[in-house]
Coordinates of C-alpha atoms and ligand atoms in Angstrom, one line a residue:
Chain A
X1 CA 53.8 -19.4 -13.1
X2 CA 51.6 -18.2 -16.0
X3 CA 51.4 -14.5 -16.4
X4 CA 48.3 -12.9 -14.8
X5 CA 48.8 -9.6 -16.6
X6 CA 50.9 -8.9 -19.7
X7 CA 51.3 -5.4 -21.1
X8 CA 52.9 -5.0 -24.6
X9 CA 54.2 -1.7 -25.7
X10 CA 51.3 0.2 -24.0
X11 CA 51.1 3.9 -24.8
X12 CA 48.7 6.4 -23.3
X13 CA 48.9 9.8 -24.9
X14 CA 47.2 12.9 -23.7
X15 CA 47.6 15.2 -26.7
X16 CA 51.3 15.6 -27.1
X17 CA 52.1 14.2 -23.7
X18 CA 52.9 10.5 -23.7
X19 CA 52.1 9.8 -20.0
X20 CA 52.7 6.1 -20.6
X21 CA 55.2 5.7 -23.4
X22 CA 55.6 2.1 -24.5
X23 CA 55.4 0.0 -21.3
X24 CA 55.9 -3.8 -21.6
X25 CA 55.7 -5.9 -18.5
X26 CA 54.5 -9.3 -17.3
X27 CA 53.3 -10.1 -13.9
X28 CA 53.0 -13.8 -12.9
X29 CA 49.9 -14.9 -11.2
X30 CA 50.0 -14.4 -7.4
X31 CA 53.0 -12.1 -7.5
X32 CA 53.2 -9.0 -5.4
X33 CA 54.5 -6.3 -7.6
X34 CA 55.4 -2.7 -6.7
X35 CA 55.4 0.1 -9.2
X36 CA 57.5 3.0 -8.1
X37 CA 58.7 6.2 -9.7
X38 CA 58.6 10.0 -9.2
X39 CA 55.4 12.0 -9.4
X40 CA 54.2 12.2 -13.0
X41 CA 56.0 9.1 -14.0
X42 CA 52.8 7.6 -15.4
X43 CA 52.0 5.1 -12.6
X44 CA 48.3 6.1 -12.1
X45 CA 47.8 6.4 -15.9
X46 CA 49.1 2.9 -16.3
X47 CA 46.4 1.7 -13.8
X48 CA 43.9 3.6 -15.8
X49 CA 44.9 1.8 -19.0
X50 CA 44.8 -1.6 -17.2
X51 CA 41.4 -1.0 -15.8
X52 CA 40.0 0.6 -19.0
X53 CA 39.2 3.9 -17.3
X54 CA 41.4 5.4 -20.0
X55 CA 41.7 3.7 -23.4
X56 CA 45.3 2.8 -24.4
X57 CA 46.4 4.8 -27.4
X58 CA 48.3 1.7 -28.6
X59 CA 49.7 -1.5 -27.3
X60 CA 48.0 -4.6 -25.8
X61 CA 46.7 -5.4 -22.4
X62 CA 46.3 -9.2 -21.8
X63 CA 44.7 -10.5 -18.6
X64 CA 44.7 -14.2 -17.9
X65 CA 45.2 -15.0 -21.6
X66 CA 42.4 -12.8 -22.8
X67 CA 43.0 -9.6 -24.7
X68 CA 41.1 -7.0 -22.8
X69 CA 42.6 -3.9 -24.5
X70 CA 39.3 -2.9 -26.0
X71 CA 37.0 -3.8 -23.2
X72 CA 35.1 -1.1 -21.2
X73 CA 36.0 -0.9 -17.5
X74 CA 33.0 -2.7 -16.1
X75 CA 33.8 -5.8 -18.2
X76 CA 37.3 -5.8 -17.0
X77 CA 36.0 -5.5 -13.4
X78 CA 33.8 -8.6 -14.1
X79 CA 36.9 -10.5 -15.0
X80 CA 38.3 -10.0 -11.5
X81 CA 40.3 -6.8 -11.8
X82 CA 39.8 -4.6 -8.8
X83 CA 41.4 -1.3 -7.8
X84 CA 41.7 1.5 -5.3
X85 CA 42.0 5.1 -6.4
X86 CA 44.8 7.5 -5.5
X87 CA 42.2 10.1 -4.9
X88 CA 39.5 8.5 -2.7
X89 CA 36.6 7.5 -4.9
X90 CA 33.7 6.3 -2.9
X91 CA 30.0 6.9 -2.5
X92 CA 30.1 9.7 0.1
X93 CA 26.3 9.9 0.8
X94 CA 26.0 6.2 1.3
X95 CA 27.0 4.2 4.4
X96 CA 30.1 2.0 4.6
X97 CA 27.8 -1.0 4.3
X98 CA 26.0 0.4 1.3
X99 CA 29.4 1.0 -0.4
X100 CA 30.4 -2.6 0.2
X101 CA 27.0 -3.8 -1.0
X102 CA 27.4 -1.9 -4.3
X103 CA 30.8 -3.4 -4.6
X104 CA 29.4 -6.9 -4.1
X105 CA 26.5 -6.5 -6.5
X106 CA 28.6 -4.9 -9.2
X107 CA 29.7 -8.5 -10.0
X108 CA 26.4 -10.2 -9.2
X109 CA 23.2 -10.5 -11.2
X110 CA 21.1 -9.0 -8.4
X111 CA 22.1 -5.5 -9.6
X112 CA 19.1 -5.5 -11.9
X113 CA 16.6 -6.1 -9.0
X114 CA 14.4 -3.1 -9.5
X115 CA 12.0 -3.8 -6.7
X116 CA 13.4 -5.8 -3.9
X117 CA 15.1 -4.8 -0.7
X118 CA 18.9 -4.2 -0.7
X119 CA 19.4 -7.1 1.6
X120 CA 22.7 -9.0 1.3
X121 CA 22.6 -12.8 1.1
X122 CA 24.3 -14.9 3.7
X123 CA 27.4 -15.2 1.6
X124 CA 27.4 -11.4 0.9
X125 CA 27.0 -10.7 4.6
X126 CA 30.0 -12.9 5.4
X127 CA 32.1 -11.3 2.8
X128 CA 31.1 -7.9 4.1
X129 CA 32.0 -8.8 7.6
X130 CA 35.4 -10.2 6.5
X131 CA 36.2 -7.0 4.5
X132 CA 35.1 -4.8 7.5
X133 CA 37.3 -6.8 9.8
X134 CA 40.3 -6.8 7.4
X135 CA 40.1 -3.0 6.9
X136 CA 39.4 -2.5 10.6
X137 CA 36.1 -0.8 10.0
X138 CA 34.0 -2.7 12.5
X139 CA 31.8 -0.3 14.4
X140 CA 31.8 2.2 11.5
X141 CA 29.7 0.2 9.0
X142 CA 26.5 2.3 9.3
X143 CA 28.2 5.7 9.1
X144 CA 27.9 7.7 5.9
X145 CA 31.3 7.7 4.2
X146 CA 31.4 11.6 4.1
X147 CA 31.3 11.6 7.9
X148 CA 34.4 9.5 8.2
X149 CA 38.0 10.8 8.7
X150 CA 40.4 10.7 5.8
X151 CA 42.2 7.7 7.2
X152 CA 38.9 5.8 7.6
X153 CA 37.9 6.7 4.0
X154 CA 41.1 5.2 2.8
X155 CA 40.2 2.0 4.8
X156 CA 36.8 1.9 3.1
X157 CA 38.6 2.3 -0.3
X158 CA 40.6 -0.8 0.6
X159 CA 37.6 -2.7 1.9
X160 CA 35.6 -2.0 -1.3
X161 CA 38.4 -3.2 -3.4
X162 CA 38.9 -6.6 -1.6
X163 CA 35.4 -7.5 -0.7
X164 CA 34.9 -9.4 -3.9
X165 CA 38.1 -11.4 -3.5
X166 CA 39.4 -10.2 -6.9
X167 CA 41.8 -12.1 -9.2
X168 CA 44.0 -9.0 -9.4
X169 CA 44.2 -6.1 -7.1
X170 CA 45.6 -2.7 -8.2
X171 CA 46.4 -0.4 -5.2
X172 CA 47.2 3.2 -6.1
X173 CA 49.1 4.7 -3.1
X174 CA 46.8 3.1 -0.5
X175 CA 49.0 4.4 2.4
X176 CA 49.6 8.0 1.2
X177 CA 48.7 10.6 3.7
X178 CA 48.1 8.1 6.5
X179 CA 49.7 8.0 10.0
X180 CA 52.4 5.4 10.7
X181 CA 49.9 3.3 12.5
X182 CA 47.5 3.4 9.7
X183 CA 50.3 2.6 7.2
X184 CA 51.2 -0.4 9.2
X185 CA 47.6 -1.5 9.1
X186 CA 47.5 -1.1 5.3
X187 CA 50.7 -3.3 5.0
X188 CA 49.0 -5.8 7.3
X189 CA 45.9 -6.0 5.0
X190 CA 48.0 -6.5 1.9
X191 CA 50.1 -9.1 3.6
X192 CA 47.0 -11.0 4.7
X193 CA 45.6 -11.2 1.2
X194 CA 45.2 -14.7 -0.2
X195 CA 48.4 -15.7 -2.1
X196 CA 46.4 -16.4 -5.3
X197 CA 45.5 -12.8 -5.7
X198 CA 47.9 -10.9 -7.9
X199 CA 48.7 -7.6 -6.3
X200 CA 50.1 -4.5 -8.0
X201 CA 51.0 -1.7 -5.6
X202 CA 51.9 1.9 -6.4
X203 CA 53.6 3.3 -3.3
X204 CA 56.1 6.0 -2.4
X205 CA 57.0 4.6 1.0
X206 CA 60.1 2.4 0.2
X207 CA 60.1 0.8 3.7
X208 CA 56.5 -0.2 3.3
X209 CA 57.0 -1.4 -0.3
X210 CA 60.2 -3.3 -0.1
X211 CA 59.0 -5.5 2.8
X212 CA 55.9 -6.5 0.9
X213 CA 56.6 -7.3 -2.7
X214 CA 58.4 -9.9 -4.8
X215 CA 59.4 -7.6 -7.6
X216 CA 59.7 -3.9 -8.3
X217 CA 59.1 -2.0 -11.5
X218 CA 60.4 1.6 -11.6
X219 CA 58.8 3.9 -14.1
X220 CA 60.2 7.1 -15.3
X221 CA 58.7 9.5 -17.8
X222 CA 56.3 6.8 -18.9
X223 CA 58.9 4.1 -19.5
X224 CA 60.1 1.2 -17.5
X225 CA 63.5 2.2 -16.1
X226 CA 64.4 -0.8 -14.0
X227 CA 62.7 -4.1 -13.1
X228 CA 64.4 -5.9 -10.1
X229 CA 63.7 -7.6 -6.9
X230 CA 63.4 -5.3 -3.8
X231 CA 66.8 -6.2 -2.5
X232 CA 68.5 -4.7 -5.6
X233 CA 66.3 -1.6 -5.9
X234 CA 67.8 0.7 -3.3
X235 CA 71.3 0.0 -4.6
X236 CA 70.4 0.5 -8.3
X237 CA 72.1 3.7 -9.6
X238 CA 69.4 4.5 -12.1
X239 CA 66.7 4.3 -9.5
X240 CA 68.7 6.4 -7.1
X241 CA 69.2 9.0 -9.8
X242 CA 65.5 9.5 -10.8
X243 CA 63.7 8.5 -7.6
X244 CA 65.6 8.3 -4.4
X245 CA 68.1 11.0 -5.4
X246 CA 65.4 13.3 -6.3
X247 CA 63.4 12.6 -3.2
X248 CA 66.4 13.3 -1.1
X249 CA 66.9 16.5 -3.1
X250 CA 63.3 17.5 -2.5
X251 CA 63.5 16.7 1.2
X252 CA 66.8 18.6 1.6
Chain B
X1 CA 8.3 2.8 10.9
X2 CA 7.0 5.9 12.6
X3 CA 7.3 7.7 9.3
X4 CA 5.2 5.0 7.6
X5 CA 2.4 5.6 10.2
X6 CA 2.5 9.3 9.4
X7 CA 2.1 8.7 5.7
X8 CA -0.7 6.3 6.4
X9 CA -2.5 9.0 8.4
X10 CA -1.9 11.5 5.6
X11 CA -3.4 9.0 3.1
X12 CA -6.4 8.5 5.3
X13 CA -6.9 12.3 5.6
X14 CA -6.6 12.6 1.9
X15 CA -9.2 9.9 1.4
X16 CA -11.9 11.6 3.6
X17 CA -11.2 15.1 2.1
X18 CA -13.7 15.0 -0.7
X19 CA -16.5 14.5 1.9
X20 CA -15.6 17.9 3.3
X21 CA -14.6 19.9 0.3
X22 CA -16.6 21.8 -2.4
X23 CA -16.5 20.2 -5.8
X24 CA -14.2 23.0 -7.0
X25 CA -11.7 22.0 -4.3
X26 CA -12.0 18.3 -5.0
X27 CA -10.8 19.1 -8.6
X28 CA -8.0 21.1 -7.2
X29 CA -6.9 18.2 -4.9
X30 CA -7.1 15.8 -7.9
X31 CA -4.9 18.1 -9.9
X32 CA -2.4 18.2 -7.0
X33 CA -2.2 14.5 -6.8
X34 CA -1.6 14.1 -10.5
X35 CA 1.2 16.7 -10.5
X36 CA 2.7 15.1 -7.4
X37 CA 3.2 11.9 -9.4
X38 CA 4.9 13.9 -12.2
X39 CA 7.1 15.7 -9.6
X40 CA 8.1 12.4 -8.0
X41 CA 9.0 11.0 -11.3
X42 CA 11.3 14.0 -11.8
X43 CA 12.7 13.5 -8.3
X44 CA 13.6 9.9 -9.0
X45 CA 16.2 11.3 -11.5
X46 CA 17.1 14.5 -9.8
X47 CA 17.3 13.2 -6.3
X48 CA 18.6 9.7 -6.7
X49 CA 20.6 9.8 -10.0
X50 CA 21.7 13.5 -9.9
X51 CA 20.2 14.2 -13.3
X52 CA 17.9 17.2 -13.5
X53 CA 15.4 16.6 -16.4
X54 CA 13.5 19.3 -18.2
X55 CA 11.6 17.0 -20.6
X56 CA 9.4 15.2 -18.1
X57 CA 6.5 17.6 -18.9
X58 CA 6.8 16.5 -22.5
X59 CA 6.8 12.8 -21.5
X60 CA 3.8 13.5 -19.4
X61 CA 2.1 15.3 -22.2
X62 CA 2.8 12.5 -24.7
X63 CA 0.7 10.2 -22.5
X64 CA -2.1 12.8 -22.3
X65 CA -2.1 13.2 -26.1
X66 CA -2.1 9.5 -26.8
X67 CA -4.9 8.7 -24.3
X68 CA -7.2 11.4 -25.7
X69 CA -6.3 10.6 -29.3
X70 CA -6.9 6.8 -29.0
X71 CA -10.2 7.4 -27.3
X72 CA -11.5 10.3 -29.5
X73 CA -10.1 9.2 -32.8
X74 CA -9.6 5.4 -32.5
X75 CA -12.5 4.7 -30.2
X76 CA -10.6 2.7 -27.6
X77 CA -12.2 2.1 -24.2
X78 CA -10.7 3.9 -21.2
X79 CA -8.5 1.2 -19.7
X80 CA -6.6 0.3 -23.0
X81 CA -6.4 4.0 -23.7
X82 CA -4.8 4.6 -20.3
X83 CA -2.3 1.8 -20.9
X84 CA -1.4 3.0 -24.4
X85 CA -0.7 6.5 -23.0
X86 CA 1.6 5.0 -20.4
X87 CA 3.3 2.8 -22.9
X88 CA 3.8 5.6 -25.4
X89 CA 5.3 7.9 -22.7
X90 CA 7.7 5.0 -21.6
X91 CA 8.8 4.5 -25.1
X92 CA 9.5 8.2 -25.6
X93 CA 11.4 8.2 -22.3
X94 CA 13.4 5.2 -23.4
X95 CA 14.3 6.9 -26.7
X96 CA 15.3 10.1 -24.8
X97 CA 17.2 7.9 -22.3
X98 CA 19.2 6.4 -25.1
X99 CA 20.4 9.9 -26.1
X100 CA 20.8 11.3 -22.6
X101 CA 22.6 8.6 -20.7
X102 CA 26.1 9.7 -21.8
X103 CA 25.6 13.2 -20.5
X104 CA 25.5 14.7 -17.0
X105 CA 25.2 18.0 -15.4
X106 CA 24.4 21.0 -17.5
X107 CA 24.7 18.9 -20.8
X108 CA 22.0 16.6 -19.6
X109 CA 19.8 19.5 -18.6
X110 CA 20.2 21.2 -22.0
X111 CA 19.7 17.9 -23.9
X112 CA 16.4 17.3 -22.1
X113 CA 15.3 20.9 -22.9
X114 CA 16.0 20.2 -26.5
X115 CA 14.2 16.9 -26.5
X116 CA 11.2 18.5 -24.8
X117 CA 11.1 21.2 -27.5
X118 CA 11.1 18.5 -30.2
X119 CA 7.9 17.0 -28.7
X120 CA 6.4 20.4 -28.3
X121 CA 7.2 21.3 -32.0
X122 CA 5.7 18.0 -33.2
X123 CA 2.5 18.6 -31.2
X124 CA 2.2 22.1 -32.5
X125 CA 2.9 21.3 -36.2
X126 CA 1.5 17.8 -36.8
X127 CA -1.9 19.4 -37.0
X128 CA -3.7 16.4 -38.6
X129 CA -3.1 14.3 -35.6
X130 CA -2.6 16.6 -32.7
X131 CA -5.0 19.4 -33.7
X132 CA -2.1 21.9 -33.7
X133 CA -2.7 24.9 -31.5
X134 CA -6.3 24.0 -31.0
X135 CA -5.3 20.8 -29.3
X136 CA -7.5 17.7 -28.9
X137 CA -10.7 17.4 -26.9
X138 CA -12.0 14.2 -25.5
X139 CA -15.6 13.5 -24.7
X140 CA -17.1 11.5 -21.9
X141 CA -13.8 9.8 -21.4
X142 CA -14.4 8.5 -17.9
X143 CA -16.3 5.3 -17.4
X144 CA -19.7 5.8 -15.7
X145 CA -18.3 4.7 -12.3
X146 CA -15.8 7.6 -12.4
X147 CA -18.1 10.4 -13.5
X148 CA -18.6 11.7 -10.0
X149 CA -15.7 13.9 -9.1
X150 CA -15.2 12.2 -5.7
X151 CA -15.0 8.8 -7.3
X152 CA -12.4 10.1 -9.8
X153 CA -10.5 11.7 -7.0
X154 CA -10.4 8.4 -5.1
X155 CA -9.1 6.6 -8.1
X156 CA -6.4 9.2 -8.6
X157 CA -5.5 9.0 -5.0
X158 CA -5.2 5.2 -5.2
X159 CA -3.0 5.4 -8.3
X160 CA -0.9 8.2 -6.8
X161 CA -0.4 6.3 -3.6
X162 CA 0.5 3.1 -5.5
X163 CA 2.9 5.0 -7.7
X164 CA 4.5 6.7 -4.7
X165 CA 4.9 3.4 -3.0
X166 CA 6.4 1.8 -6.1
X167 CA 8.8 4.7 -6.6
X168 CA 9.9 4.5 -3.0
X169 CA 10.5 0.7 -3.4
X170 CA 12.4 1.4 -6.7
X171 CA 14.8 4.0 -5.3
X172 CA 15.5 1.8 -2.3
X173 CA 16.0 -1.4 -4.3
X174 CA 19.4 -2.8 -5.1
X175 CA 19.0 -1.1 -8.5
X176 CA 18.0 2.2 -6.9
X177 CA 21.1 2.0 -4.8
X178 CA 23.2 1.6 -8.0
X179 CA 21.6 4.8 -9.3
X180 CA 22.6 6.6 -6.1
X181 CA 26.1 5.1 -6.6
X182 CA 26.2 6.6 -10.1
X183 CA 25.1 9.9 -8.6
X184 CA 28.0 9.8 -6.2
X185 CA 30.7 8.4 -8.5
X186 CA 30.3 7.1 -12.0
X187 CA 34.0 6.1 -12.3
X188 CA 33.8 4.1 -9.1
X189 CA 30.7 2.4 -10.4
X190 CA 32.4 1.4 -13.6
X191 CA 35.4 0.1 -11.7
X192 CA 33.0 -2.1 -9.7
X193 CA 31.6 -3.7 -12.8
X194 CA 28.5 -1.7 -13.4
X195 CA 27.4 -0.8 -17.0
X196 CA 26.7 2.8 -16.1
X197 CA 24.9 3.9 -19.3
X198 CA 22.6 0.8 -19.1
X199 CA 21.6 1.6 -15.6
X200 CA 21.0 5.2 -16.5
X201 CA 18.9 4.1 -19.4
X202 CA 16.7 1.9 -17.2
X203 CA 16.4 4.6 -14.6
X204 CA 15.3 7.1 -17.2
X205 CA 12.7 4.8 -18.6
X206 CA 11.3 3.9 -15.2
X207 CA 11.1 7.5 -14.3
X208 CA 9.4 8.2 -17.7
X209 CA 6.9 5.4 -17.0
X210 CA 5.7 7.3 -13.9
X211 CA 5.5 10.6 -15.7
X212 CA 3.4 8.8 -18.2
X213 CA 1.1 7.5 -15.5
X214 CA 0.6 11.1 -14.3
X215 CA 0.0 12.3 -17.9
X216 CA -2.6 9.5 -18.6
X217 CA -4.5 10.4 -15.5
X218 CA -4.4 14.0 -16.5
X219 CA -6.1 13.1 -19.8
X220 CA -9.1 11.8 -17.9
X221 CA -9.1 14.7 -15.6
X222 CA -8.8 17.5 -18.1
X223 CA -10.4 15.8 -21.2
X224 CA -8.4 18.3 -23.3
X225 CA -4.8 18.6 -24.3
X226 CA -2.9 21.3 -26.2
X227 CA 0.8 22.0 -26.9
X228 CA 1.0 23.9 -23.6
X229 CA 0.7 20.5 -21.9
X230 CA 4.0 19.3 -23.4
X231 CA 5.7 22.7 -23.3
X232 CA 8.7 23.6 -21.2
X233 CA 6.5 25.3 -18.6
X234 CA 5.1 21.9 -17.7
X235 CA 8.5 20.5 -17.1
X236 CA 9.6 23.5 -15.1
X237 CA 6.4 23.4 -13.0
X238 CA 7.0 19.7 -12.2
X239 CA 10.6 20.3 -11.3
X240 CA 9.8 23.2 -9.1
X241 CA 7.2 21.1 -7.2
X242 CA 9.9 18.5 -6.6
X243 CA 12.4 21.2 -5.5
X244 CA 9.9 23.0 -3.2
X245 CA 8.9 19.6 -1.7
X246 CA 12.5 18.6 -1.3
X247 CA 14.7 16.9 -3.9
X248 CA 15.6 13.4 -2.9
X249 CA 12.6 13.1 -0.4
X250 CA 10.3 11.7 -3.1
X251 CA 7.1 12.1 -1.0
X252 CA 7.9 15.8 -0.6
X253 CA 6.5 16.1 -4.1
X254 CA 3.0 15.9 -2.6
X255 CA 3.8 18.9 -0.4
X256 CA 5.5 20.7 -3.3
X257 CA 2.6 20.1 -5.7
X258 CA 0.1 21.3 -3.2
X259 CA 2.1 24.4 -2.4
X260 CA 2.6 25.4 -6.0
X261 CA -0.9 24.6 -7.2
X262 CA -2.6 26.3 -4.3
X263 CA -0.4 29.3 -4.7
X264 CA -1.1 29.4 -8.4
X265 CA -4.8 29.2 -7.6
X266 CA -4.7 32.0 -5.1
X267 CA -2.3 34.3 -7.0
X268 CA -4.0 34.0 -10.4
X269 CA -7.0 35.7 -9.0
X270 CA -4.9 38.8 -8.3
X271 CA -2.3 38.8 -11.0
X272 CA -1.6 37.3 -14.4
X273 CA 2.1 37.3 -13.8
X274 CA 2.1 33.7 -12.7
X275 CA 5.5 32.9 -14.3
X276 CA 7.1 35.7 -12.3
X277 CA 5.6 34.4 -9.1
X278 CA 6.9 30.9 -9.9
X279 CA 10.4 32.4 -10.4
X280 CA 10.2 34.2 -7.1
X281 CA 9.1 31.0 -5.3
X282 CA 12.1 29.2 -6.8
X283 CA 14.5 31.9 -5.7
X284 CA 13.1 32.1 -2.2
X285 CA 13.2 28.3 -1.9
X286 CA 16.9 28.2 -3.0
X287 CA 17.8 30.9 -0.4
X288 CA 15.8 29.9 2.6
X289 CA 15.1 26.2 2.2
X290 CA 17.3 24.6 -0.5
X291 CA 16.4 21.2 0.9
X292 CA 12.7 21.9 0.2
X293 CA 9.9 21.8 2.7
X294 CA 10.0 18.1 3.6
X295 CA 13.9 18.0 3.5
X296 CA 14.0 20.9 6.0
X297 CA 11.4 19.3 8.2
X298 CA 13.3 16.0 8.2
X299 CA 16.6 17.8 9.0
X300 CA 15.0 19.6 11.9
X301 CA 13.3 16.5 13.2
X302 CA 16.4 14.2 12.8
X303 CA 18.5 13.5 15.9
X304 CA 21.5 15.8 15.9
X305 CA 24.5 14.8 13.7
X306 CA 22.7 12.2 11.6
X307 CA 21.5 12.9 8.2
X308 CA 18.3 11.2 6.9
Ligands
LIG1 N1 43.5 12.9 -17.8 C1 44.7 13.5 -18.1 N2 44.8 14.4 -19.0 C2 46.0 15.0 -19.3 N3 47.1 14.7 -18.7 C3 47.1 13.7 -17.7 C4 45.9 13.1 -17.4 N4 46.2 12.2 -16.4 C5 47.5 12.3 -16.1 N5 48.1 13.2 -16.9 C6 49.5 13.6 -17.0 O1 50.2 12.4 -17.2 C7 51.4 12.4 -16.5 C8 51.5 11.1 -15.6 O2 50.5 11.3 -14.6 P1 50.2 10.1 -13.5 O3 50.0 8.9 -14.3 O4 49.1 10.6 -12.6 O5 51.6 10.1 -12.7 P2 51.9 9.3 -11.4 O6 50.7 8.6 -10.9 O7 53.1 8.5 -11.7 O8 52.3 10.4 -10.4 C9 51.4 13.7 -15.7 O9 52.2 14.6 -16.4 C10 50.0 14.1 -15.7 O10 49.9 15.5 -15.6
LIG2 MG1 49.6 8.8 -9.2

């Protein structure tokens, strides 16, 4: 499998803090990859560097054989990189449908239509329905996002990120703060994604993650600590030390 | 649909008004319509992009200056003069837009204040062209057909209605929706593939175009322009009309412009502290009807639990 995404020695520094401190990794096309690690490990910042929301201080980001290190976020999005945000980032005063419409038009030429009606084409309508169905939002499509529950807003976050059928999907803790039922739903949505979409998933819930992914990268203090298949992750002493051990510590 | 019928009735009422009013009041109504277009152009940015501008008075005034100048000094006929005023205002807005698109919040506000001051300074100091403090006076600018105040009023009403309709279409277009997306979350818009600064630039230029339409009309209405037409006070008045009418309601600007201009007209007979009265109006609106007149009416009229 050719690599969908290759990071080479990526560094993101905030002043003296190196939130991402020389990460190299390669994710084959179509793989489901989990990124785990304790809070503050640099997982979200790594997503910021991949999507261009934050410029990498040094290193290279290559997506499908093109160097995208210097591209602004919207140009990366147009290459098929889609994401969810750890902190819900939607259009609260717009309806669910309008949120999805903006997502669709972000990659379409119709976004410069200054005078027409915001009417989806037949193809866009079909994609909208599919995303609503996948994220279990049918019946809520004409509600303003700010009027939805937290769980429903997370579902919209997911729907907005998949409605364009991206080439690569970056999910930043999509199930955090959700009820067990809602978490199962999120897992279901991820499992149902077409296999040719590369999925990178940041998630704390080991049970959720390990059943979903092909490979796990554990970050610690901005560096790659371990990269292993899920079956070897729980037993890995380094991972237990920084992640599971600490989690047990925190819980106890 | 219901709302459309209401606005159509309002338009009809506005159209028969000059038959019932004194010539003094027809002029007052004309002024209200012109400033409503300015206020709407400000609302396009404030209500739908979340960017409060304090340089739209200057953009408006640029159109007024250019129209009067090209007619009085270059001898252009009315229609090309009108168009050159609008084009000049749009170009100035585009230039301002280039500078302002990377800012938001209070920085945007302050930058637009500064840009407005630059225009004001130029109009004051470039005496050879602008007449400095004396300003520029036009003569017999209106074509014969528009000499009667009623006729001019009807023209202004038609242009204002057309501009209002166009702005309504604009904010509800796919592009307008992208501006509302930027208002709600710039980072999400970027992640969705939008070139946010480019969209802001276009939004600013379109808004400036409409401010220019208002300013060009004002040239034919007033036949005189001075630095006070491009001063900060003009921008503040336009913004206040949009706020009193209801930010984000667009058509509320008609109500806001009417309220402010009628108030100014009444109060100025009793006091010369007009600025203080304006400040008081602003404070009272913020406390008792922060959604403005039309915004409050809509909220009260809307079925419970649903906004807009
Ligand atoms: N914009 C920022 N400015 C300064 N420091 C930041 C910024 N974003 C993240 N950080 C810091 O970088 C580190 C990694 O954060 P983050 O990537 O959010 O971790 P994770 O997602 O793994 O919990 C943390 O110490 C955090 O405080
Ligand atoms: Mg995080």
